[in-house]
């Protein structure tokens, strides 16, 4: 790495102790950006990279709430407003016991580049809480969301910061959050949140967008090799909203998804998670709040492997759709040994840096999550547009725009890698293409 990039990274690691996920994401991204700084010495003079890796603002607050038995709980709430060079901060809320600053800063940093890749005017942010929604009643979820928004409402707005969902935050949570925001603001500003229900300004295709977009992206990757997704076997991890959309679209295009997983293990379905009944059951399992995939095995009479991950299976395409760091060296070695052809990351940073290098060096084609999963936030930006125009597009219109956006992301990432002599390297290309626009905007706006 160039001295400048290396020094900024070393500084970041020294000045942000105890944040391994943030270090991991920053290392992967900064290594790819070296070539840009070699070409633009004026960026170093402007301290561009030091500014880029430091969030513009971080809000941390207490979230007190009362459970159904009258017991008081206190969780931590956060919003990292990372970068607003190209638009208002945009990114999801995650409600999960593992949430901390390291996780939110890695997600926020990824989000800046992802949002830039969509081509739409959205900056990068991320937020959430260490609240664990599993097993909570509807009333508990509502009271938690109301308390969370009672602090956060003063920091967000349709032109300021537009949160959405992520792990543990779906349409129900967004509804409660919006209700409280509206009440406190005294105004119907539905452009403040995306992923809303259709009855109050949500966009058609938003629930499907991340999974659909990921499969559209995979299609482009396969096309690059004159290959097609039809007839391919696919292993997917997770069984939430993103996995559901990916299963639905992959199946529609003639692929067979042979596994899905949960925190409890994975299920193997040799006939494919392929009927409407099976695909819809994923939504039912998620809505139950039980957070277990074993229910699928019991309902459809297929094998369940407790406490195991599905990466040892033989398949053409692997698509991690669950969470960060699902795939380390042990899992990567199994995949490569089984002859996987395409490794399409979907969840944010699903792969350790070491495993990612190993998979690439083994000759597997890799597509990085910040490009692959950008369809979700892209349709969120389309939701913002519809809200500001006070109108709505049809499913067909949104889906067509999503497809075009995914094709453009693929082509721009591929072209950026080509431009810097990396060949068809989508991992480097996505970082470079995403960063370029943010860098130009930051340079234009002065030292802020
Ligand atoms: O990781 C992501 O891009 C999201 N959770 C969606 C963010 C959004 O604003 O729709």
Short mmCIF file of C-alpha atoms and ligand atoms in Angstrom, two decimals:
data_model
loop_
_atom_site.label_atom_id
_atom_site.label_comp_id
_atom_site.label_asym_id
_atom_site.label_seq_id
_atom_site.Cartn_x
_atom_site.Cartn_y
_atom_site.Cartn_z
CA UNK A 1 0.00 0.00 0.00
CA UNK A 2 1.10 3.60 -0.53
CA UNK A 3 2.53 5.28 2.55
CA UNK A 4 -0.41 7.64 2.80
CA UNK A 5 -3.09 4.95 2.71
CA UNK A 6 -1.04 2.73 5.01
CA UNK A 7 -0.56 5.51 7.56
CA UNK A 8 -4.25 6.41 7.61
CA UNK A 9 -5.14 2.76 8.15
CA UNK A 10 -2.56 2.32 10.93
CA UNK A 11 -3.91 5.47 12.59
CA UNK A 12 -7.47 4.29 12.29
CA UNK A 13 -6.59 1.00 13.98
CA UNK A 14 -4.65 2.74 16.75
CA UNK A 15 -7.29 5.40 17.38
CA UNK A 16 -10.31 3.09 17.33
CA UNK A 17 -9.31 0.29 19.71
CA UNK A 18 -11.71 -2.59 20.31
CA UNK A 19 -13.44 -2.17 16.97
CA UNK A 20 -12.39 -5.28 15.00
CA UNK A 21 -15.23 -5.17 12.46
CA UNK A 22 -14.51 -1.53 11.66
CA UNK A 23 -10.80 -2.34 11.22
CA UNK A 24 -11.70 -5.28 8.98
CA UNK A 25 -13.96 -3.28 6.66
CA UNK A 26 -11.56 -0.33 6.53
CA UNK A 27 -8.62 -2.59 5.69
CA UNK A 28 -10.46 -4.27 2.84
CA UNK A 29 -11.68 -0.96 1.41
CA UNK A 30 -8.49 1.09 1.83
CA UNK A 31 -6.34 -1.57 0.16
CA UNK A 32 -8.48 -1.20 -2.96
CA UNK A 33 -8.31 2.59 -2.93
CA UNK A 34 -4.54 2.88 -3.02
CA UNK A 35 -4.54 3.26 -6.82
CA UNK A 36 -6.83 6.27 -6.62
CA UNK A 37 -4.52 8.09 -4.20
CA UNK A 38 -1.53 7.32 -6.39
CA UNK A 39 -3.33 9.06 -9.22
CA UNK A 40 -4.61 12.00 -7.16
CA UNK A 41 -1.90 13.53 -4.96
CA UNK A 42 -4.24 16.46 -4.28
CA UNK A 43 -6.46 14.09 -2.26
CA UNK A 44 -3.68 13.55 0.24
CA UNK A 45 -3.10 17.30 0.55
CA UNK A 46 -6.78 17.72 1.33
CA UNK A 47 -6.66 15.04 4.07
CA UNK A 48 -9.39 13.29 2.17
CA UNK A 49 -8.86 9.80 3.51
CA UNK A 50 -8.51 10.87 7.16
CA UNK A 51 -11.84 12.67 6.80
CA UNK A 52 -13.46 9.80 4.90
CA UNK A 53 -12.82 7.24 7.66
CA UNK A 54 -14.10 9.44 10.50
CA UNK A 55 -17.88 9.67 10.86
CA UNK A 56 -19.23 13.19 10.54
CA UNK A 57 -21.28 12.62 13.68
CA UNK A 58 -22.26 9.80 16.03
CA UNK A 59 -25.26 9.98 18.34
CA UNK A 60 -25.39 7.58 21.29
CA UNK A 61 -28.28 7.47 23.69
CA UNK A 62 -30.16 5.49 26.30
CA UNK A 63 -33.31 3.61 25.32
CA UNK A 64 -35.42 2.81 28.40
CA UNK A 65 -38.54 0.66 28.00
CA UNK A 66 -40.94 -1.37 30.11
CA UNK A 67 -41.64 -5.04 29.38
CA UNK A 68 -45.03 -6.78 29.67
CA UNK A 69 -44.34 -7.65 33.32
CA UNK A 70 -43.62 -4.06 34.27
CA UNK A 71 -39.86 -4.54 34.44
CA UNK A 72 -37.69 -1.65 33.25
CA UNK A 73 -34.94 -2.34 30.67
CA UNK A 74 -32.28 -0.04 29.28
CA UNK A 75 -30.65 -0.59 25.88
CA UNK A 76 -28.03 1.36 24.00
CA UNK A 77 -29.17 3.36 20.95
CA UNK A 78 -26.91 4.66 18.17
CA UNK A 79 -26.91 6.57 14.91
CA UNK A 80 -23.65 6.91 13.01
CA UNK A 81 -23.98 9.74 10.46
CA UNK A 82 -20.93 8.79 8.46
CA UNK A 83 -20.84 10.79 5.23
CA UNK A 84 -23.20 13.30 3.61
CA UNK A 85 -21.04 14.34 0.63
CA UNK A 86 -23.51 13.11 -1.99
CA UNK A 87 -26.83 13.16 -0.15
CA UNK A 88 -28.59 12.88 3.22
CA UNK A 89 -27.30 10.07 5.45
CA UNK A 90 -29.04 6.86 4.47
CA UNK A 91 -28.84 3.38 5.93
CA UNK A 92 -30.65 0.93 8.12
CA UNK A 93 -31.24 0.36 11.82
CA UNK A 94 -30.12 -2.96 13.21
CA UNK A 95 -31.70 -4.32 16.40
CA UNK A 96 -29.54 -7.23 17.57
CA UNK A 97 -27.67 -8.05 20.79
CA UNK A 98 -24.32 -7.88 18.95
CA UNK A 99 -24.81 -4.24 17.92
CA UNK A 100 -22.02 -1.93 19.08
CA UNK A 101 -20.02 0.96 17.61
CA UNK A 102 -17.62 -1.33 15.77
CA UNK A 103 -20.45 -3.09 13.96
CA UNK A 104 -22.23 0.16 13.11
CA UNK A 105 -19.06 1.86 11.88
CA UNK A 106 -18.20 -1.06 9.61
CA UNK A 107 -21.76 -1.04 8.28
CA UNK A 108 -21.71 2.75 7.91
CA UNK A 109 -18.43 2.74 6.01
CA UNK A 110 -19.70 0.05 3.65
CA UNK A 111 -22.94 1.99 3.27
CA UNK A 112 -21.17 5.13 1.98
CA UNK A 113 -19.70 3.24 -0.98
CA UNK A 114 -22.78 1.10 -1.56
CA UNK A 115 -25.05 4.12 -1.68
CA UNK A 116 -22.68 5.87 -4.06
CA UNK A 117 -22.71 2.81 -6.33
CA UNK A 118 -26.50 3.05 -6.73
CA UNK A 119 -25.96 6.31 -8.65
CA UNK A 120 -28.62 7.95 -6.48
CA UNK A 121 -28.09 10.95 -4.17
CA UNK A 122 -27.72 9.25 -0.80
CA UNK A 123 -24.98 9.58 1.81
CA UNK A 124 -24.01 6.89 4.30
CA UNK A 125 -25.24 6.17 7.81
CA UNK A 126 -26.18 3.29 10.05
CA UNK A 127 -27.81 2.89 13.43
CA UNK A 128 -29.56 0.60 15.81
CA UNK A 129 -29.54 -0.90 19.23
CA UNK A 130 -28.31 -3.90 21.18
CA UNK A 131 -32.01 -4.68 21.85
CA UNK A 132 -32.87 -8.33 21.12
CA UNK A 133 -36.27 -8.54 19.39
CA UNK A 134 -36.52 -12.33 19.47
CA UNK A 135 -39.30 -13.57 21.69
CA UNK A 136 -40.59 -10.05 22.43
CA UNK A 137 -44.31 -9.30 22.31
CA UNK A 138 -45.77 -6.84 19.86
CA UNK A 139 -46.39 -4.38 22.69
CA UNK A 140 -42.78 -4.62 23.85
CA UNK A 141 -41.53 -4.01 20.31
CA UNK A 142 -43.82 -0.98 19.98
CA UNK A 143 -42.73 0.56 23.29
CA UNK A 144 -39.08 -0.03 22.46
CA UNK A 145 -39.44 1.62 19.03
CA UNK A 146 -41.28 4.59 20.54
CA UNK A 147 -38.57 5.10 23.13
CA UNK A 148 -35.83 4.78 20.51
CA UNK A 149 -37.49 7.38 18.27
CA UNK A 150 -38.21 9.74 21.19
CA UNK A 151 -34.50 10.51 21.25
CA UNK A 152 -33.64 10.00 17.60
CA UNK A 153 -36.33 12.17 15.99
CA UNK A 154 -34.35 15.37 16.62
CA UNK A 155 -31.39 14.04 14.61
CA UNK A 156 -33.13 12.82 11.43
CA UNK A 157 -35.39 14.15 8.68
CA UNK A 158 -36.23 13.68 4.97
CA UNK A 159 -33.33 15.98 3.95
CA UNK A 160 -31.06 15.13 6.88
CA UNK A 161 -30.91 11.42 7.60
CA UNK A 162 -33.27 8.74 6.32
CA UNK A 163 -33.05 5.44 8.24
CA UNK A 164 -34.57 2.13 7.16
CA UNK A 165 -34.54 -1.49 8.30
CA UNK A 166 -31.77 -4.03 8.69
CA UNK A 167 -31.49 -7.17 10.82
CA UNK A 168 -34.29 -7.12 13.43
CA UNK A 169 -36.05 -4.13 11.87
CA UNK A 170 -38.81 -4.79 9.33
CA UNK A 171 -42.06 -3.17 8.27
CA UNK A 172 -43.61 -3.54 11.74
CA UNK A 173 -40.77 -1.72 13.48
CA UNK A 174 -40.62 0.97 10.79
CA UNK A 175 -44.36 1.54 11.33
CA UNK A 176 -43.94 2.12 15.07
CA UNK A 177 -40.88 4.28 14.52
CA UNK A 178 -42.71 6.41 11.95
CA UNK A 179 -45.78 6.77 14.17
CA UNK A 180 -43.67 8.18 16.98
CA UNK A 181 -41.65 10.42 14.65
CA UNK A 182 -44.85 11.91 13.20
CA UNK A 183 -46.29 12.48 16.64
CA UNK A 184 -43.20 14.26 17.95
CA UNK A 185 -42.65 16.34 14.80
CA UNK A 186 -46.30 17.20 14.41
CA UNK A 187 -46.01 16.71 10.66
CA UNK A 188 -46.53 13.93 8.13
CA UNK A 189 -43.00 13.69 6.75
CA UNK A 190 -42.97 10.15 5.46
CA UNK A 191 -39.72 10.66 3.53
CA UNK A 192 -37.91 10.35 6.88
CA UNK A 193 -37.92 6.54 6.85
CA UNK A 194 -37.98 3.91 4.13
CA UNK A 195 -39.29 0.37 4.17
CA UNK A 196 -42.70 1.68 5.20
CA UNK A 197 -45.99 -0.15 4.71
CA UNK A 198 -47.74 0.54 1.40
CA UNK A 199 -50.66 2.32 3.07
CA UNK A 200 -48.53 5.27 4.24
CA UNK A 201 -45.89 5.75 1.56
CA UNK A 202 -43.93 2.52 1.26
CA UNK A 203 -42.65 1.45 -2.14
CA UNK A 204 -43.75 -1.64 -4.01
CA UNK A 205 -40.85 -4.11 -4.40
CA UNK A 206 -38.93 -2.68 -1.39
CA UNK A 207 -39.33 -5.95 0.60
CA UNK A 208 -38.06 -7.95 -2.39
CA UNK A 209 -35.43 -5.45 -3.54
CA UNK A 210 -32.28 -6.65 -1.76
CA UNK A 211 -32.76 -10.31 -2.69
CA UNK A 212 -34.03 -9.59 -6.22
CA UNK A 213 -31.20 -7.14 -6.84
CA UNK A 214 -28.64 -9.69 -5.63
CA UNK A 215 -29.90 -12.26 -8.12
CA UNK A 216 -29.99 -9.68 -10.95
CA UNK A 217 -26.37 -8.94 -10.09
CA UNK A 218 -25.49 -12.66 -10.05
CA UNK A 219 -27.12 -12.98 -13.48
CA UNK A 220 -24.79 -10.30 -14.85
CA UNK A 221 -21.75 -12.05 -13.37
CA UNK A 222 -22.73 -15.37 -14.94
CA UNK A 223 -23.47 -13.63 -18.23
CA UNK A 224 -19.95 -12.23 -18.19
CA UNK A 225 -18.76 -15.82 -18.57
CA UNK A 226 -21.44 -16.72 -21.12
CA UNK A 227 -23.11 -18.74 -18.36
CA UNK A 228 -26.70 -18.65 -17.09
CA UNK A 229 -28.36 -19.04 -13.71
CA UNK A 230 -30.92 -21.48 -15.09
CA UNK A 231 -30.32 -25.01 -13.82
CA UNK A 232 -27.74 -23.93 -11.24
CA UNK A 233 -27.75 -25.17 -7.65
CA UNK A 234 -27.59 -22.44 -5.03
CA UNK A 235 -26.80 -22.47 -1.32
CA UNK A 236 -28.19 -19.54 0.66
CA UNK A 237 -27.63 -18.74 4.32
CA UNK A 238 -30.20 -17.02 6.49
CA UNK A 239 -33.98 -17.16 6.16
CA UNK A 240 -34.91 -13.51 6.64
CA UNK A 241 -36.15 -10.89 4.24
CA UNK A 242 -33.00 -10.82 2.10
CA UNK A 243 -32.72 -14.62 1.80
CA UNK A 244 -36.43 -14.77 0.96
CA UNK A 245 -36.11 -12.34 -1.96
CA UNK A 246 -33.05 -14.15 -3.26
CA UNK A 247 -34.73 -17.57 -3.07
CA UNK A 248 -37.83 -16.23 -4.80
CA UNK A 249 -35.96 -14.64 -7.72
CA UNK A 250 -33.40 -17.44 -8.12
CA UNK A 251 -36.23 -19.98 -8.27
CA UNK A 252 -38.19 -17.86 -10.74
CA UNK A 253 -35.12 -17.81 -13.01
CA UNK A 254 -34.79 -21.60 -12.95
CA UNK A 255 -32.13 -22.13 -10.29
CA UNK A 256 -32.55 -24.58 -7.40
CA UNK A 257 -31.90 -23.36 -3.85
CA UNK A 258 -30.94 -26.48 -1.86
CA UNK A 259 -30.26 -24.94 1.55
CA UNK A 260 -31.23 -22.09 3.83
CA UNK A 261 -30.02 -21.56 7.39
CA UNK A 262 -30.65 -19.93 10.74
CA UNK A 263 -28.74 -19.41 13.97
CA UNK A 264 -29.83 -22.95 14.94
CA UNK A 265 -28.37 -24.75 11.87
CA UNK A 266 -29.28 -25.37 8.24
CA UNK A 267 -31.88 -27.34 6.27
CA UNK A 268 -31.10 -29.32 3.12
CA UNK A 269 -33.92 -29.58 0.59
CA UNK A 270 -32.82 -31.66 -2.38
CA UNK A 271 -35.98 -30.73 -4.32
CA UNK A 272 -35.27 -27.05 -3.78
CA UNK A 273 -36.94 -24.34 -1.68
CA UNK A 274 -39.00 -23.96 -4.79
CA UNK A 275 -42.77 -23.98 -4.25
CA UNK A 276 -44.78 -20.91 -3.26
CA UNK A 277 -45.71 -22.71 -0.06
CA UNK A 278 -42.06 -23.22 0.90
CA UNK A 279 -40.98 -19.72 -0.06
CA UNK A 280 -43.89 -18.12 1.78
CA UNK A 281 -43.12 -20.25 4.81
CA UNK A 282 -39.81 -18.40 5.14
CA UNK A 283 -41.81 -15.24 5.84
CA UNK A 284 -43.93 -17.09 8.39
CA UNK A 285 -40.85 -18.39 10.19
CA UNK A 286 -39.38 -14.89 10.34
CA UNK A 287 -42.63 -13.35 11.57
CA UNK A 288 -42.96 -15.97 14.32
CA UNK A 289 -40.01 -14.40 16.14
CA UNK A 290 -38.69 -17.87 17.00
CA UNK A 291 -35.58 -17.32 14.88
CA UNK A 292 -35.17 -21.01 13.98
CA UNK A 293 -34.99 -22.73 10.61
CA UNK A 294 -35.61 -26.19 12.05
CA UNK A 295 -39.34 -25.41 11.70
CA UNK A 296 -38.90 -25.72 7.91
CA UNK A 297 -37.36 -29.18 8.24
CA UNK A 298 -40.23 -30.31 10.46
CA UNK A 299 -42.92 -28.89 8.18
CA UNK A 300 -41.54 -30.19 4.90
CA UNK A 301 -39.81 -33.37 6.11
CA UNK A 302 -36.27 -32.52 5.01
CA UNK A 303 -32.99 -33.01 6.91
CA UNK A 304 -31.88 -30.43 9.47
CA UNK A 305 -28.25 -30.09 10.56
CA UNK A 306 -28.12 -28.53 14.01
CA UNK A 307 -25.47 -25.90 14.72
CA UNK A 308 -23.89 -26.33 11.28
CA UNK A 309 -23.40 -23.90 8.40
CA UNK A 310 -24.32 -24.91 4.82
CA UNK A 311 -20.95 -24.08 3.22
CA UNK A 312 -19.82 -27.72 3.09
CA UNK A 313 -22.54 -28.54 0.53
CA UNK A 314 -21.82 -28.95 -3.15
CA UNK A 315 -23.35 -26.18 -5.27
CA UNK A 316 -22.57 -23.91 -8.21
CA UNK A 317 -23.38 -20.66 -6.42
CA UNK A 318 -22.98 -19.71 -2.75
CA UNK A 319 -24.88 -16.67 -1.48
CA UNK A 320 -24.35 -15.74 2.17
CA UNK A 321 -27.46 -13.76 3.13
CA UNK A 322 -27.38 -13.85 6.94
CA UNK A 323 -24.86 -11.53 8.62
CA UNK A 324 -21.21 -10.43 8.88
CA UNK A 325 -18.33 -12.91 9.11
CA UNK A 326 -20.31 -16.02 8.22
CA UNK A 327 -17.45 -17.35 6.15
CA UNK A 328 -13.96 -17.72 7.61
CA UNK A 329 -11.06 -19.83 6.42
CA UNK A 330 -12.58 -23.19 7.44
CA UNK A 331 -15.77 -22.49 5.49
CA UNK A 332 -13.89 -21.05 2.51
CA UNK A 333 -11.71 -24.16 2.26
CA UNK A 334 -14.77 -26.40 2.18
CA UNK A 335 -16.39 -24.32 -0.56
CA UNK A 336 -13.32 -24.31 -2.74
CA UNK A 337 -12.73 -28.05 -2.21
CA UNK A 338 -16.31 -28.68 -3.37
CA UNK A 339 -15.74 -26.74 -6.57
CA UNK A 340 -18.01 -23.72 -6.09
CA UNK A 341 -17.91 -21.47 -9.19
CA UNK A 342 -19.51 -18.26 -8.03
CA UNK A 343 -19.33 -16.71 -4.57
CA UNK A 344 -21.91 -13.94 -4.46
CA UNK A 345 -21.77 -12.06 -1.15
CA UNK A 346 -25.14 -10.65 -0.13
CA UNK A 347 -25.07 -9.89 3.61
CA UNK A 348 -22.76 -7.03 4.59
CA UNK A 349 -19.13 -8.22 4.94
CA UNK A 350 -20.01 -11.93 5.18
CA UNK A 351 -16.40 -13.00 4.63
CA UNK A 352 -13.25 -12.52 6.69
CA UNK A 353 -10.54 -10.70 4.73
CA UNK A 354 -8.32 -13.76 4.84
CA UNK A 355 -11.08 -16.05 3.53
CA UNK A 356 -12.01 -13.59 0.81
CA UNK A 357 -8.43 -13.50 -0.48
CA UNK A 358 -8.26 -17.28 -0.38
CA UNK A 359 -11.50 -17.67 -2.35
CA UNK A 360 -10.37 -15.17 -4.99
CA UNK A 361 -6.89 -16.71 -5.26
CA UNK A 362 -8.50 -20.12 -5.73
CA UNK A 363 -10.03 -18.89 -8.96
CA UNK A 364 -13.63 -18.58 -7.75
CA UNK A 365 -15.50 -15.58 -9.17
CA UNK A 366 -16.44 -13.25 -6.32
CA UNK A 367 -19.02 -10.47 -6.22
CA UNK A 368 -18.80 -8.17 -3.17
CA UNK A 369 -21.77 -7.42 -0.97
CA UNK A 370 -21.58 -3.63 -1.19
CA UNK A 371 -22.42 -3.98 -4.90
CA UNK A 372 -24.60 -7.09 -4.76
CA UNK A 373 -26.95 -5.97 -1.97
CA UNK A 374 -27.24 -2.34 -3.10
CA UNK A 375 -30.65 -2.97 -4.65
CA UNK A 376 -32.23 -2.66 -1.21
CA UNK A 377 -31.03 0.83 -0.48
CA UNK A 378 -31.52 1.78 -4.14
CA UNK A 379 -35.22 1.03 -3.89
CA UNK A 380 -35.22 2.89 -0.57
CA UNK A 381 -33.97 5.92 -2.51
CA UNK A 382 -36.76 5.34 -5.04
CA UNK A 383 -39.17 5.29 -2.08
CA UNK A 384 -37.80 8.71 -1.06
CA UNK A 385 -38.38 10.00 -4.60
CA UNK A 386 -41.95 8.73 -4.64
CA UNK A 387 -42.62 10.30 -1.23
CA UNK A 388 -41.28 13.69 -2.30
CA UNK A 389 -43.34 13.58 -5.49
CA UNK A 390 -46.38 12.35 -3.53
CA UNK A 391 -46.99 9.53 -5.98
CA UNK A 392 -46.14 5.88 -6.43
CA UNK A 393 -44.76 3.70 -9.19
CA UNK A 394 -46.16 0.27 -10.07
CA UNK A 395 -44.30 -2.95 -9.19
CA UNK A 396 -43.25 -3.28 -12.81
CA UNK A 397 -41.85 0.24 -12.86
CA UNK A 398 -39.87 -0.19 -9.64
CA UNK A 399 -38.62 -3.64 -10.66
CA UNK A 400 -37.47 -2.31 -14.05
CA UNK A 401 -35.60 0.56 -12.36
CA UNK A 402 -34.04 -1.88 -9.90
CA UNK A 403 -32.83 -4.10 -12.74
CA UNK A 404 -31.29 -1.15 -14.57
CA UNK A 405 -29.57 0.03 -11.37
CA UNK A 406 -28.09 -3.43 -10.72
CA UNK A 407 -26.81 -3.71 -14.29
CA UNK A 408 -25.21 -0.26 -13.99
CA UNK A 409 -23.56 -1.12 -10.66
CA UNK A 410 -22.12 -4.28 -12.17
CA UNK A 411 -20.90 -2.52 -15.29
CA UNK A 412 -19.43 0.45 -13.40
CA UNK A 413 -17.59 -1.80 -10.94
CA UNK A 414 -16.25 -3.92 -13.80
CA UNK A 415 -15.16 -0.81 -15.74
CA UNK A 416 -13.43 0.74 -12.71
CA UNK A 417 -11.40 -2.42 -12.12
CA UNK A 418 -10.52 -2.57 -15.81
CA UNK A 419 -9.45 1.09 -15.79
CA UNK A 420 -6.89 0.43 -13.05
CA UNK A 421 -5.58 -2.76 -14.65
CA UNK A 422 -7.26 -5.30 -12.36
CA UNK A 423 -9.23 -7.13 -15.04
CA UNK A 424 -12.64 -8.48 -14.00
CA UNK A 425 -12.18 -7.82 -10.26
CA UNK A 426 -15.55 -6.74 -8.89
CA UNK A 427 -14.25 -6.50 -5.32
CA UNK A 428 -11.68 -3.83 -6.18
CA UNK A 429 -13.93 -2.28 -8.83
CA UNK A 430 -16.86 -1.75 -6.44
CA UNK A 431 -14.64 0.01 -3.90
CA UNK A 432 -13.05 2.21 -6.54
CA UNK A 433 -16.26 3.10 -8.38
CA UNK A 434 -18.12 3.85 -5.15
CA UNK A 435 -15.32 5.96 -3.71
CA UNK A 436 -14.70 8.06 -6.84
CA UNK A 437 -17.97 9.97 -6.66
CA UNK A 438 -17.75 10.53 -2.90
CA UNK A 439 -14.17 11.78 -3.25
CA UNK A 440 -15.10 14.23 -5.99
CA UNK A 441 -18.00 15.58 -3.94
CA UNK A 442 -15.86 15.90 -0.81
CA UNK A 443 -13.14 17.74 -2.75
CA UNK A 444 -15.69 20.13 -4.25
CA UNK A 445 -17.15 20.97 -0.84
CA UNK A 446 -13.94 22.03 0.90
CA UNK A 447 -12.42 20.93 4.21
CA UNK A 448 -15.51 20.04 6.23
O1 LIG B 1 -27.57 -2.64 4.45
C1 LIG B 1 -28.43 -1.97 3.82
O2 LIG B 1 -28.17 -1.43 2.74
C2 LIG B 1 -29.75 -1.84 4.42
N1 LIG B 1 -29.99 -2.38 5.50
C3 LIG B 1 -30.82 -1.04 3.74
C4 LIG B 1 -30.62 0.42 3.96
C5 LIG B 1 -31.73 1.28 3.41
O3 LIG B 1 -31.65 2.50 3.67
O4 LIG B 1 -32.64 0.80 2.75
#
